């Protein structure tokens, strides 16, 4: 596969650089997976989870999709959350959007993208919900970036509404959900200050009682 040779060469160099710093790194990595963090982010190729927060393989459990969306009907995302919370016992869920997100921008327009239009429907709804606030911003880029923030905040709420997370809180498991946004233009990761650490922070209509 000559078209992939550069990637294979890059992999060898990467592996050697890791082993140079820690000769037993991959040996230890193969024995266990014990991350404390679950990253829920966008599929955008410019948003590499581990590199953004300076972590090595094994430090982050990662789920990515277009627009960093958490849907109560998405078994893929829910399975990741369930495994991370119930099996790996992560302590922190990092919902991370990014400025200039193409998915968010598409949800603000009437141009068809394809199947992705259905996936982004929730962000489109969010756009109209906050239309008055967004319309006061001077430029399209400002409106897109603000909706990127609002979307990350909404997905934090969606994570907290899951039975998976609420059952973890019911059994006394320490688990926090954070909303963050990444700036592609400056490489900085920003805390949106919407952290949820317990069921008492979840609106009453979304709270689930402890199972008998």
PDB file of C-alpha atoms in Angstrom, residues 120-195:
ATOM      1  CA  UNK A 120     -27.798  18.072  13.208  1.00  0.00           C
ATOM      2  CA  UNK A 121     -31.513  18.663  13.769  1.00  0.00           C
ATOM      3  CA  UNK A 122     -31.011  19.289  17.493  1.00  0.00           C
ATOM      4  CA  UNK A 123     -28.437  21.999  16.790  1.00  0.00           C
ATOM      5  CA  UNK A 124     -30.817  23.554  14.264  1.00  0.00           C
ATOM      6  CA  UNK A 125     -33.497  23.624  16.970  1.00  0.00           C
ATOM      7  CA  UNK A 126     -30.989  25.207  19.340  1.00  0.00           C
ATOM      8  CA  UNK A 127     -30.231  27.865  16.726  1.00  0.00           C
ATOM      9  CA  UNK A 128     -33.851  28.936  16.534  1.00  0.00           C
ATOM     10  CA  UNK A 129     -34.248  28.745  20.309  1.00  0.00           C
ATOM     11  CA  UNK A 130     -31.449  31.304  20.694  1.00  0.00           C
ATOM     12  CA  UNK A 131     -32.095  33.184  17.450  1.00  0.00           C
ATOM     13  CA  UNK A 132     -32.753  36.534  19.139  1.00  0.00           C
ATOM     14  CA  UNK A 133     -29.508  36.405  21.120  1.00  0.00           C
ATOM     15  CA  UNK A 134     -27.485  35.286  18.114  1.00  0.00           C
ATOM     16  CA  UNK A 135     -28.985  37.896  15.785  1.00  0.00           C
ATOM     17  CA  UNK A 136     -27.529  40.650  17.961  1.00  0.00           C
ATOM     18  CA  UNK A 137     -23.981  39.559  17.167  1.00  0.00           C
ATOM     19  CA  UNK A 138     -22.279  41.537  14.423  1.00  0.00           C
ATOM     20  CA  UNK A 139     -20.777  38.830  12.215  1.00  0.00           C
ATOM     21  CA  UNK A 140     -21.571  35.317  11.050  1.00  0.00           C
ATOM     22  CA  UNK A 141     -18.382  34.007  12.668  1.00  0.00           C
ATOM     23  CA  UNK A 142     -19.442  35.427  16.033  1.00  0.00           C
ATOM     24  CA  UNK A 143     -22.854  33.795  15.665  1.00  0.00           C
ATOM     25  CA  UNK A 144     -21.336  30.445  14.722  1.00  0.00           C
ATOM     26  CA  UNK A 145     -18.877  30.558  17.611  1.00  0.00           C
ATOM     27  CA  UNK A 146     -21.569  31.459  20.132  1.00  0.00           C
ATOM     28  CA  UNK A 147     -23.767  28.611  18.921  1.00  0.00           C
ATOM     29  CA  UNK A 148     -20.759  26.293  19.286  1.00  0.00           C
ATOM     30  CA  UNK A 149     -20.690  27.277  22.957  1.00  0.00           C
ATOM     31  CA  UNK A 150     -24.456  26.922  23.375  1.00  0.00           C
ATOM     32  CA  UNK A 151     -24.327  23.505  21.725  1.00  0.00           C
ATOM     33  CA  UNK A 152     -21.613  22.251  24.090  1.00  0.00           C
ATOM     34  CA  UNK A 153     -23.664  23.512  27.034  1.00  0.00           C
ATOM     35  CA  UNK A 154     -26.773  21.720  25.722  1.00  0.00           C
ATOM     36  CA  UNK A 155     -24.866  18.456  25.309  1.00  0.00           C
ATOM     37  CA  UNK A 156     -23.615  18.662  28.906  1.00  0.00           C
ATOM     38  CA  UNK A 157     -27.263  18.758  29.958  1.00  0.00           C
ATOM     39  CA  UNK A 158     -28.068  15.816  27.688  1.00  0.00           C
ATOM     40  CA  UNK A 159     -25.308  13.734  29.284  1.00  0.00           C
ATOM     41  CA  UNK A 160     -26.660  14.542  32.745  1.00  0.00           C
ATOM     42  CA  UNK A 161     -30.150  13.414  31.719  1.00  0.00           C
ATOM     43  CA  UNK A 162     -29.026   9.858  30.949  1.00  0.00           C
ATOM     44  CA  UNK A 163     -29.925   7.026  33.304  1.00  0.00           C
ATOM     45  CA  UNK A 164     -26.293   5.904  33.042  1.00  0.00           C
ATOM     46  CA  UNK A 165     -24.955   9.041  34.691  1.00  0.00           C
ATOM     47  CA  UNK A 166     -27.803   9.419  37.179  1.00  0.00           C
ATOM     48  CA  UNK A 167     -27.451   5.813  38.349  1.00  0.00           C
ATOM     49  CA  UNK A 168     -23.754   6.448  38.932  1.00  0.00           C
ATOM     50  CA  UNK A 169     -24.659   9.394  41.154  1.00  0.00           C
ATOM     51  CA  UNK A 170     -27.306   7.315  42.954  1.00  0.00           C
ATOM     52  CA  UNK A 171     -24.706   4.748  43.925  1.00  0.00           C
ATOM     53  CA  UNK A 172     -22.336   7.432  45.168  1.00  0.00           C
ATOM     54  CA  UNK A 173     -19.883   7.378  42.274  1.00  0.00           C
ATOM     55  CA  UNK A 174     -17.928  10.602  41.866  1.00  0.00           C
ATOM     56  CA  UNK A 175     -18.635  11.892  38.372  1.00  0.00           C
ATOM     57  CA  UNK A 176     -18.509  15.404  36.927  1.00  0.00           C
ATOM     58  CA  UNK A 177     -19.587  16.661  33.493  1.00  0.00           C
ATOM     59  CA  UNK A 178     -17.829  19.680  32.010  1.00  0.00           C
ATOM     60  CA  UNK A 179     -18.661  21.878  29.037  1.00  0.00           C
ATOM     61  CA  UNK A 180     -15.653  23.148  27.116  1.00  0.00           C
ATOM     62  CA  UNK A 181     -14.799  24.662  23.754  1.00  0.00           C
ATOM     63  CA  UNK A 182     -11.584  24.531  21.749  1.00  0.00           C
ATOM     64  CA  UNK A 183     -10.215  27.381  19.664  1.00  0.00           C
ATOM     65  CA  UNK A 184      -8.704  26.163  16.400  1.00  0.00           C
ATOM     66  CA  UNK A 185      -7.181  29.601  15.781  1.00  0.00           C
ATOM     67  CA  UNK A 186      -5.240  29.738  19.053  1.00  0.00           C
ATOM     68  CA  UNK A 187      -5.150  26.136  20.276  1.00  0.00           C
ATOM     69  CA  UNK A 188      -6.689  27.032  23.629  1.00  0.00           C
ATOM     70  CA  UNK A 189      -9.216  24.907  25.488  1.00  0.00           C
ATOM     71  CA  UNK A 190     -11.825  26.964  27.355  1.00  0.00           C
ATOM     72  CA  UNK A 191     -14.006  26.005  30.323  1.00  0.00           C
ATOM     73  CA  UNK A 192     -17.613  27.160  29.816  1.00  0.00           C
ATOM     74  CA  UNK A 193     -18.334  26.948  33.568  1.00  0.00           C
ATOM     75  CA  UNK A 194     -21.406  24.723  33.294  1.00  0.00           C
ATOM     76  CA  UNK A 195     -20.093  21.799  35.339  1.00  0.00           C
TER      77      UNK A 195
END
